[in-house]
PDB file of C-alpha atoms and ligand atoms in Angstrom:
ATOM      1  CA  MET A   1     -30.410  13.685  -8.836  1.00 47.00           C
ATOM      2  CA  ALA A   2     -27.280  11.034  -8.300  1.00 49.00           C
ATOM      3  CA  PRO A   3     -25.148  10.955 -11.328  1.00 51.00           C
ATOM      4  CA  MET A   4     -25.404   8.431 -13.490  1.00 79.00           C
ATOM      5  CA  ALA A   5     -23.027   6.065 -11.690  1.00 96.00           C
ATOM      6  CA  ILE A   6     -20.011   6.071  -8.759  1.00 98.00           C
ATOM      7  CA  ILE A   7     -17.539   4.395  -9.203  1.00 98.00           C
ATOM      8  CA  ALA A   8     -15.955   3.850  -5.987  1.00 99.00           C
ATOM      9  CA  PRO A   9     -12.542   2.489  -5.628  1.00 98.00           C
ATOM     10  CA  SER A  10     -11.799   0.633  -2.568  1.00 98.00           C
ATOM     11  CA  ILE A  11      -7.628   0.508  -2.092  1.00 98.00           C
ATOM     12  CA  LEU A  12      -7.373  -2.415   0.585  1.00 98.00           C
ATOM     13  CA  SER A  13      -7.089  -3.863  -2.987  1.00 98.00           C
ATOM     14  CA  ALA A  14      -4.124  -1.186  -3.443  1.00 98.00           C
ATOM     15  CA  ASP A  15      -0.398  -1.536  -2.764  1.00 98.00           C
ATOM     16  CA  PHE A  16      -0.184   0.042   0.058  1.00 97.00           C
ATOM     17  CA  GLY A  17       3.619   0.613  -0.363  1.00 97.00           C
ATOM     18  CA  ARG A  18       2.977   3.176  -3.250  1.00 98.00           C
ATOM     19  CA  LEU A  19      -0.320   4.087  -1.763  1.00 98.00           C
ATOM     20  CA  ALA A  20       0.148   7.667  -3.614  1.00 98.00           C
ATOM     21  CA  ALA A  21       1.054   6.267  -6.529  1.00 98.00           C
ATOM     22  CA  GLU A  22      -2.097   4.363  -6.777  1.00 98.00           C
ATOM     23  CA  ILE A  23      -4.679   5.895  -5.755  1.00 98.00           C
ATOM     24  CA  GLU A  24      -2.983   9.251  -8.669  1.00 98.00           C
ATOM     25  CA  ASP A  25      -3.756   6.034 -11.605  1.00 98.00           C
ATOM     26  CA  VAL A  26      -7.504   5.504 -10.488  1.00 98.00           C
ATOM     27  CA  ASP A  27      -8.233   9.513 -10.295  1.00 98.00           C
ATOM     28  CA  ARG A  28      -6.458   9.443 -13.259  1.00 98.00           C
ATOM     29  CA  GLY A  29      -8.127   6.327 -14.517  1.00 98.00           C
ATOM     30  CA  GLY A  30     -12.063   8.533 -13.588  1.00 98.00           C
ATOM     31  CA  CYS A  31     -12.733   7.042 -11.034  1.00 98.00           C
ATOM     32  CA  ASP A  32     -15.328   9.214  -8.745  1.00 98.00           C
ATOM     33  CA  TRP A  33     -14.268   8.413  -4.915  1.00 98.00           C
ATOM     34  CA  LEU A  34     -12.107   6.923  -3.499  1.00 98.00           C
ATOM     35  CA  HIS A  35     -13.200   4.360  -0.482  1.00 98.00           C
ATOM     36  CA  VAL A  36     -11.787   3.992   2.711  1.00 98.00           C
ATOM     37  CA  ASP A  37     -12.397   0.574   4.554  1.00 98.00           C
ATOM     38  CA  VAL A  38     -11.493   0.880   8.180  1.00 98.00           C
ATOM     39  CA  MET A  39     -11.543  -2.795  10.370  1.00 98.00           C
ATOM     40  CA  ASP A  40     -10.871  -2.754  14.154  1.00 98.00           C
ATOM     41  CA  GLY A  41     -10.327  -6.384  14.732  1.00 98.00           C
ATOM     42  CA  ARG A  42     -13.238  -6.524  16.009  1.00 98.00           C
ATOM     43  CA  TYR A  43     -16.658  -6.010  14.566  1.00 98.00           C
ATOM     44  CA  VAL A  44     -14.427  -7.540  11.693  1.00 98.00           C
ATOM     45  CA  PRO A  45     -12.060 -10.360  11.618  1.00 97.00           C
ATOM     46  CA  ASN A  46      -9.290  -7.970  10.498  1.00 97.00           C
ATOM     47  CA  LEU A  47      -7.324  -4.929  10.811  1.00 97.00           C
ATOM     48  CA  THR A  48      -6.408  -2.188   8.789  1.00 97.00           C
ATOM     49  CA  ILE A  49      -6.451   1.192   7.994  1.00 96.00           C
ATOM     50  CA  GLY A  50      -6.604   4.799  10.487  1.00 97.00           C
ATOM     51  CA  PRO A  51      -7.138   8.321  10.009  1.00 98.00           C
ATOM     52  CA  LEU A  52      -3.168   8.875   9.714  1.00 98.00           C
ATOM     53  CA  VAL A  53      -3.681   7.452   6.325  1.00 98.00           C
ATOM     54  CA  VAL A  54      -7.108   8.875   5.242  1.00 98.00           C
ATOM     55  CA  GLN A  55      -4.705  12.113   5.637  1.00 98.00           C
ATOM     56  CA  ALA A  56      -2.823  10.660   3.149  1.00 98.00           C
ATOM     57  CA  VAL A  57      -5.541   9.609   1.069  1.00 98.00           C
ATOM     58  CA  ARG A  58      -6.855  13.682   1.214  1.00 98.00           C
ATOM     59  CA  LYS A  59      -3.414  14.685   0.294  1.00 98.00           C
ATOM     60  CA  ALA A  60      -2.737  11.955  -2.685  1.00 98.00           C
ATOM     61  CA  THR A  61      -6.805  13.101  -4.525  1.00 98.00           C
ATOM     62  CA  GLN A  62      -9.682  15.713  -4.743  1.00 98.00           C
ATOM     63  CA  LYS A  63     -11.765  13.532  -4.717  1.00 98.00           C
ATOM     64  CA  PRO A  64     -14.562  12.408  -2.622  1.00 98.00           C
ATOM     65  CA  VAL A  65     -12.895  10.557   0.185  1.00 98.00           C
ATOM     66  CA  ASP A  66     -15.648   7.539   1.308  1.00 98.00           C
ATOM     67  CA  VAL A  67     -14.684   6.147   4.575  1.00 99.00           C
ATOM     68  CA  HIS A  68     -15.649   2.696   5.947  1.00 98.00           C
ATOM     69  CA  LEU A  69     -15.883   1.643   9.477  1.00 98.00           C
ATOM     70  CA  MET A  70     -16.168  -1.503  10.055  1.00 98.00           C
ATOM     71  CA  ILE A  71     -16.000  -0.995  14.440  1.00 98.00           C
ATOM     72  CA  VAL A  72     -17.617  -0.979  17.342  1.00 98.00           C
ATOM     73  CA  GLU A  73     -17.911   2.323  19.070  1.00 97.00           C
ATOM     74  CA  PRO A  74     -17.716   4.265  15.671  1.00 98.00           C
ATOM     75  CA  GLU A  75     -19.787   6.717  17.421  1.00 97.00           C
ATOM     76  CA  ARG A  76     -16.188   8.063  18.820  1.00 97.00           C
ATOM     77  CA  TRP A  77     -13.981   7.889  15.902  1.00 98.00           C
ATOM     78  CA  ILE A  78     -16.362  10.574  13.611  1.00 98.00           C
ATOM     79  CA  ASP A  79     -14.497  13.239  14.504  1.00 98.00           C
ATOM     80  CA  PRO A  80     -10.832  12.181  14.016  1.00 98.00           C
ATOM     81  CA  PHE A  81     -12.159  10.700   9.827  1.00 98.00           C
ATOM     82  CA  VAL A  82     -14.058  14.296   9.269  1.00 98.00           C
ATOM     83  CA  ASP A  83     -10.400  16.123  10.873  1.00 98.00           C
ATOM     84  CA  ALA A  84      -8.342  14.452   8.735  1.00 98.00           C
ATOM     85  CA  GLY A  85     -10.293  15.155   5.670  1.00 98.00           C
ATOM     86  CA  ALA A  86     -12.778  12.306   5.047  1.00 98.00           C
ATOM     87  CA  ASP A  87     -15.949  14.387   3.095  1.00 98.00           C
ATOM     88  CA  GLY A  88     -18.719  10.752   4.083  1.00 98.00           C
ATOM     89  CA  VAL A  89     -18.416   8.062   6.703  1.00 98.00           C
ATOM     90  CA  THR A  90     -20.550   4.959   7.144  1.00 99.00           C
ATOM     91  CA  VAL A  91     -21.192   3.104   9.995  1.00 98.00           C
ATOM     92  CA  HIS A  92     -22.308  -0.275  10.629  1.00 98.00           C
ATOM     93  CA  VAL A  93     -26.047  -0.610  12.200  1.00 98.00           C
ATOM     94  CA  GLU A  94     -25.073  -4.007  13.262  1.00 98.00           C
ATOM     95  CA  ALA A  95     -21.726  -1.805  15.388  1.00 98.00           C
ATOM     96  CA  CYS A  96     -23.468   1.157  16.207  1.00 97.00           C
ATOM     97  CA  VAL A  97     -26.851   1.724  19.810  1.00 96.00           C
ATOM     98  CA  HIS A  98     -26.710   5.124  18.662  1.00 97.00           C
ATOM     99  CA  LEU A  99     -27.176   5.438  15.417  1.00 98.00           C
ATOM    100  CA  GLN A 100     -29.601   8.602  14.870  1.00 98.00           C
ATOM    101  CA  ARG A 101     -27.021  10.455  17.073  1.00 98.00           C
ATOM    102  CA  ALA A 102     -24.235   9.415  15.197  1.00 98.00           C
ATOM    103  CA  LEU A 103     -25.749  10.136  11.480  1.00 98.00           C
ATOM    104  CA  ALA A 104     -26.480  12.999  12.812  1.00 98.00           C
ATOM    105  CA  ALA A 105     -23.339  14.201  14.371  1.00 98.00           C
ATOM    106  CA  LEU A 106     -21.950  13.689  10.379  1.00 98.00           C
ATOM    107  CA  ARG A 107     -24.694  16.274   9.209  1.00 98.00           C
ATOM    108  CA  GLY A 108     -23.960  18.696  12.077  1.00 98.00           C
ATOM    109  CA  ARG A 109     -20.303  18.357  10.897  1.00 98.00           C
ATOM    110  CA  GLY A 110     -21.554  18.660   6.440  1.00 98.00           C
ATOM    111  CA  LYS A 111     -20.914  15.147   5.967  1.00 98.00           C
ATOM    112  CA  ARG A 112     -22.059  12.587   3.926  1.00 98.00           C
ATOM    113  CA  ALA A 113     -24.134  10.355   6.639  1.00 99.00           C
ATOM    114  CA  GLY A 114     -23.614   7.138   5.523  1.00 99.00           C
ATOM    115  CA  VAL A 115     -25.257   3.760   7.254  1.00 98.00           C
ATOM    116  CA  SER A 116     -24.191   0.244   6.531  1.00 98.00           C
ATOM    117  CA  LEU A 117     -25.678  -2.692   6.398  1.00 98.00           C
ATOM    118  CA  ASN A 118     -23.981  -6.462   7.320  1.00 98.00           C
ATOM    119  CA  PRO A 119     -26.260  -9.206   4.525  1.00 98.00           C
ATOM    120  CA  SER A 120     -27.965 -11.065   7.184  1.00 98.00           C
ATOM    121  CA  THR A 121     -29.696  -7.250   8.331  1.00 98.00           C
ATOM    122  CA  SER A 122     -33.024  -6.435   7.382  1.00 98.00           C
ATOM    123  CA  GLU A 123     -33.597  -3.373   5.718  1.00 98.00           C
ATOM    124  CA  GLU A 124     -35.955  -2.703   8.489  1.00 98.00           C
ATOM    125  CA  ALA A 125     -32.993  -1.712  11.038  1.00 98.00           C
ATOM    126  CA  LEU A 126     -33.433   2.152   8.141  1.00 98.00           C
ATOM    127  CA  ARG A 127     -37.289   2.539   9.311  1.00 97.00           C
ATOM    128  CA  TYR A 128     -36.290   4.996  12.098  1.00 98.00           C
ATOM    129  CA  VAL A 129     -33.256   6.558   9.993  1.00 98.00           C
ATOM    130  CA  ALA A 130     -34.608   6.844   6.008  1.00 98.00           C
ATOM    131  CA  GLY A 131     -34.483  10.700   7.183  1.00 98.00           C
ATOM    132  CA  ASP A 132     -31.985  11.051   8.457  1.00 98.00           C
ATOM    133  CA  VAL A 133     -28.755   9.962   6.119  1.00 98.00           C
ATOM    134  CA  ASP A 134     -27.348  10.913   3.271  1.00 98.00           C
ATOM    135  CA  LEU A 135     -26.157   7.246   1.862  1.00 98.00           C
ATOM    136  CA  VAL A 136     -26.919   3.691   2.796  1.00 99.00           C
ATOM    137  CA  LEU A 137     -24.140   1.012   1.758  1.00 99.00           C
ATOM    138  CA  VAL A 138     -25.238  -2.232   1.204  1.00 99.00           C
ATOM    139  CA  MET A 139     -22.556  -5.112   1.884  1.00 99.00           C
ATOM    140  CA  SER A 140     -22.444  -7.906  -0.883  1.00 99.00           C
ATOM    141  CA  VAL A 141     -20.078  -9.324   0.853  1.00 98.00           C
ATOM    142  CA  ASN A 142     -19.613 -10.764   4.388  1.00 98.00           C
ATOM    143  CA  PRO A 143     -17.120  -7.166   5.948  1.00 98.00           C
ATOM    144  CA  GLY A 144     -13.225  -8.398   6.411  1.00 97.00           C
ATOM    145  CA  PHE A 145     -11.592  -8.808   3.356  1.00 97.00           C
ATOM    146  CA  GLY A 146     -11.284  -7.667  -0.946  1.00 97.00           C
ATOM    147  CA  GLY A 147     -11.792 -10.687  -2.488  1.00 97.00           C
ATOM    148  CA  GLN A 148     -15.182 -12.270  -1.269  1.00 98.00           C
ATOM    149  CA  LYS A 149     -17.451 -14.019  -4.148  1.00 98.00           C
ATOM    150  CA  PHE A 150     -20.952 -10.990  -4.520  1.00 98.00           C
ATOM    151  CA  LEU A 151     -24.049 -12.090  -2.664  1.00 98.00           C
ATOM    152  CA  PRO A 152     -27.485 -11.736  -5.030  1.00 98.00           C
ATOM    153  CA  SER A 153     -28.981 -11.711  -2.016  1.00 98.00           C
ATOM    154  CA  GLN A 154     -28.858  -8.249  -1.444  1.00 98.00           C
ATOM    155  CA  LEU A 155     -30.288  -7.199  -4.958  1.00 98.00           C
ATOM    156  CA  ASP A 156     -33.137  -7.698  -3.749  1.00 98.00           C
ATOM    157  CA  LYS A 157     -32.634  -5.549  -0.522  1.00 98.00           C
ATOM    158  CA  VAL A 158     -31.288  -3.510  -2.318  1.00 98.00           C
ATOM    159  CA  ARG A 159     -34.864  -2.653  -4.189  1.00 98.00           C
ATOM    160  CA  ARG A 160     -36.549  -2.532  -1.031  1.00 98.00           C
ATOM    161  CA  ILE A 161     -34.185   0.218   0.343  1.00 98.00           C
ATOM    162  CA  ARG A 162     -34.383   2.494  -2.075  1.00 98.00           C
ATOM    163  CA  ARG A 163     -38.376   2.063  -1.903  1.00 98.00           C
ATOM    164  CA  LEU A 164     -38.361   2.649   2.134  1.00 98.00           C
ATOM    165  CA  LEU A 165     -36.165   6.163   0.778  1.00 98.00           C
ATOM    166  CA  ASP A 166     -38.397   7.216  -1.386  1.00 98.00           C
ATOM    167  CA  ASP A 167     -41.287   6.680   1.042  1.00 98.00           C
ATOM    168  CA  ALA A 168     -39.908   8.717   3.144  1.00 98.00           C
ATOM    169  CA  GLY A 169     -38.530  11.593   1.469  1.00 98.00           C
ATOM    170  CA  ASN A 170     -35.510  10.830   1.059  1.00 98.00           C
ATOM    171  CA  HIS A 171     -35.569  10.783  -2.623  1.00 97.00           C
ATOM    172  CA  GLY A 172     -31.032  12.188  -2.996  1.00 97.00           C
ATOM    173  CA  ALA A 173     -29.448   9.523  -0.919  1.00 98.00           C
ATOM    174  CA  ILE A 174     -27.463   7.910  -2.534  1.00 98.00           C
ATOM    175  CA  VAL A 175     -27.447   3.397  -2.630  1.00 98.00           C
ATOM    176  CA  GLU A 176     -24.242   2.246  -2.399  1.00 98.00           C
ATOM    177  CA  ILE A 177     -22.997  -1.344  -2.460  1.00 99.00           C
ATOM    178  CA  ASP A 178     -19.917  -2.946  -1.896  1.00 99.00           C
ATOM    179  CA  GLY A 179     -18.637  -6.357  -1.960  1.00 98.00           C
ATOM    180  CA  GLY A 180     -17.450  -8.426  -4.621  1.00 98.00           C
ATOM    181  CA  VAL A 181     -18.799  -5.873  -7.582  1.00 99.00           C
ATOM    182  CA  GLY A 182     -17.753  -7.016 -10.976  1.00 98.00           C
ATOM    183  CA  VAL A 183     -19.017  -6.371 -14.599  1.00 98.00           C
ATOM    184  CA  ASP A 184     -20.320  -9.543 -13.851  1.00 98.00           C
ATOM    185  CA  ASN A 185     -23.158  -8.441 -11.397  1.00 98.00           C
ATOM    186  CA  ILE A 186     -22.811  -4.726 -11.451  1.00 98.00           C
ATOM    187  CA  GLY A 187     -25.535  -4.288 -14.699  1.00 98.00           C
ATOM    188  CA  ALA A 188     -28.224  -6.282 -12.043  1.00 98.00           C
ATOM    189  CA  ALA A 189     -26.842  -3.874  -9.086  1.00 98.00           C
ATOM    190  CA  ALA A 190     -27.103  -0.630 -10.985  1.00 98.00           C
ATOM    191  CA  GLU A 191     -31.079  -1.986 -11.684  1.00 98.00           C
ATOM    192  CA  ALA A 192     -31.864  -3.160  -9.129  1.00 98.00           C
ATOM    193  CA  GLY A 193     -31.597   0.509  -7.234  1.00 98.00           C
ATOM    194  CA  VAL A 194     -27.498   1.183  -6.827  1.00 98.00           C
ATOM    195  CA  ASP A 195     -26.015   4.139  -7.922  1.00 98.00           C
ATOM    196  CA  ALA A 196     -22.525   4.319  -5.908  1.00 98.00           C
ATOM    197  CA  PHE A 197     -20.144   1.681  -6.853  1.00 98.00           C
ATOM    198  CA  VAL A 198     -17.339   0.550  -4.429  1.00 99.00           C
ATOM    199  CA  ALA A 199     -15.184  -2.121  -6.252  1.00 98.00           C
ATOM    200  CA  GLY A 200     -11.629  -3.689  -4.399  1.00 98.00           C
ATOM    201  CA  SER A 201     -10.531  -6.171  -6.667  1.00 98.00           C
ATOM    202  CA  ALA A 202     -12.405  -5.548 -10.145  1.00 98.00           C
ATOM    203  CA  VAL A 203     -10.073  -2.422 -10.365  1.00 98.00           C
ATOM    204  CA  PHE A 204      -6.622  -2.528  -8.680  1.00 98.00           C
ATOM    205  CA  ASN A 205      -6.152  -6.330  -8.988  1.00 98.00           C
ATOM    206  CA  GLN A 206      -6.122  -4.969 -13.282  1.00 98.00           C
ATOM    207  CA  PRO A 207      -3.603  -3.990 -15.102  1.00 96.00           C
ATOM    208  CA  ASP A 208      -5.823  -0.893 -16.484  1.00 98.00           C
ATOM    209  CA  ARG A 209      -7.271   0.570 -14.003  1.00 98.00           C
ATOM    210  CA  LYS A 210      -8.334   3.350 -16.160  1.00 98.00           C
ATOM    211  CA  ALA A 211      -9.548   0.832 -18.302  1.00 98.00           C
ATOM    212  CA  ALA A 212     -11.388  -1.198 -15.862  1.00 98.00           C
ATOM    213  CA  ILE A 213     -13.326   1.621 -14.627  1.00 98.00           C
ATOM    214  CA  ALA A 214     -14.397   2.049 -18.085  1.00 98.00           C
ATOM    215  CA  ALA A 215     -15.516  -0.954 -17.846  1.00 98.00           C
ATOM    216  CA  LEU A 216     -17.366  -0.752 -14.747  1.00 98.00           C
ATOM    217  CA  ARG A 217     -19.236   2.522 -15.078  1.00 98.00           C
ATOM    218  CA  ALA A 218     -19.743   0.817 -18.895  1.00 98.00           C
ATOM    219  CA  ALA A 219     -22.561  -1.818 -17.854  1.00 98.00           C
ATOM    220  CA  ALA A 220     -23.705   0.260 -14.464  1.00 98.00           C
ATOM    221  CA  THR A 221     -24.834   2.497 -16.763  1.00 97.00           C
ATOM    222  CA  ALA A 222     -26.394   0.241 -19.079  1.00 97.00           C
ATOM    223  CA  GLY A 223     -27.807  -1.542 -15.985  1.00 97.00           C
ATOM    224  CA  LYS A 224     -29.703   1.754 -14.220  1.00 96.00           C
ATOM    225  CA  ALA A 225     -31.728   2.455 -17.472  1.00 95.00           C
ATOM    226  CA  ARG A 226     -33.040  -1.384 -17.108  1.00 95.00           C
ATOM    227  CA  ARG A 227     -34.901   0.568 -14.417  1.00 94.00           C
ATOM    228  CA  PRO A 228     -37.768  -0.055 -13.386  1.00 88.00           C
ATOM    229  CA  ARG A 229     -38.825   3.939 -13.559  1.00 81.00           C
TER     230      ARG A 229
HETATM  231  C1  DX5 B   1     -14.701  -5.347   2.037  1.00 70.05           C
HETATM  232  C2  DX5 B   1     -15.161  -4.207   1.606  1.00 70.05           C
HETATM  233  C3  DX5 B   1     -14.454  -3.777   0.894  1.00 70.05           C
HETATM  234  C4  DX5 B   1     -13.707  -4.486  -0.011  1.00 70.05           C
HETATM  235  C5  DX5 B   1     -13.921  -4.274  -1.681  1.00 70.05           C
HETATM  236  O1  DX5 B   1     -15.493  -6.159   3.580  1.00 70.05           O
HETATM  237  O2  DX5 B   1     -15.646  -3.667   2.719  1.00 70.05           O
HETATM  238  O3  DX5 B   1     -14.954  -2.654   0.300  1.00 70.05           O
HETATM  239  O4  DX5 B   1     -12.284  -4.472   0.100  1.00 70.05           O
HETATM  240  O5  DX5 B   1     -12.583  -4.897  -1.832  1.00 70.05           O
HETATM  241  P1  DX5 B   1     -14.047  -6.652  -3.259  1.00 70.05           P
HETATM  242  O6  DX5 B   1     -14.082  -5.824  -3.978  1.00 70.05           O
HETATM  243  O7  DX5 B   1     -12.153  -6.790  -3.833  1.00 70.05           O
HETATM  244  O8  DX5 B   1     -14.601  -7.590  -2.486  1.00 70.05           O
HETATM  245 ZN1   ZN B   2     -15.795  -0.981   2.586  1.00 70.05          ZN
END
């Protein structure tokens, strides 16, 4: 059973000049995972982080490092990011030709195998890998930048994905949401079936990160309690 709510601050909104201190701040503030957004300037129109920075994140926290690959041919980068210290790696279904192979490679290395769907991608893309995933990341913005507006259209997709995973017997797979998550929508996401919540600006743009994480967790927990059984 997944814990009540996994709060995963995205370091994309952190101050990179003092990255270790920023990570320690949200770590002490009670986050569950650290989310790392890797962008290649091809799959998404932005360029960010490579394995070296993941190594630095790994040194700054004991908590799980959740690596989100927004890159083409992500299968080429699984080993470097696992070697750098990722506990889980998520690849985009739109960017990965041999998706089942990539997921099997991650599990083969004992890591959480994640797959992500852009807002316009149907949950049907998961049908034949529903038993091969440990995590499904639903993008609630078009990936590329922090600070964008949450797309409520993705909540229906969350419900369908939860059902698809359960129908495949994969009850332990985690549904994660990413993009524009804040106190105003995290409850609805939890109610729809989300267990892990990425939050960039809603954590790092707040002066008190501990209070921000606590507020997100409270709203998510309340939403989860409203989830139909
Ligand atoms: C978007 C990234 C997100 C982003 C979230 O492409 O995958 O993880 O950093 O930032 P917010 O929470 O500000 O939308
Ligand atoms: Zn992300």
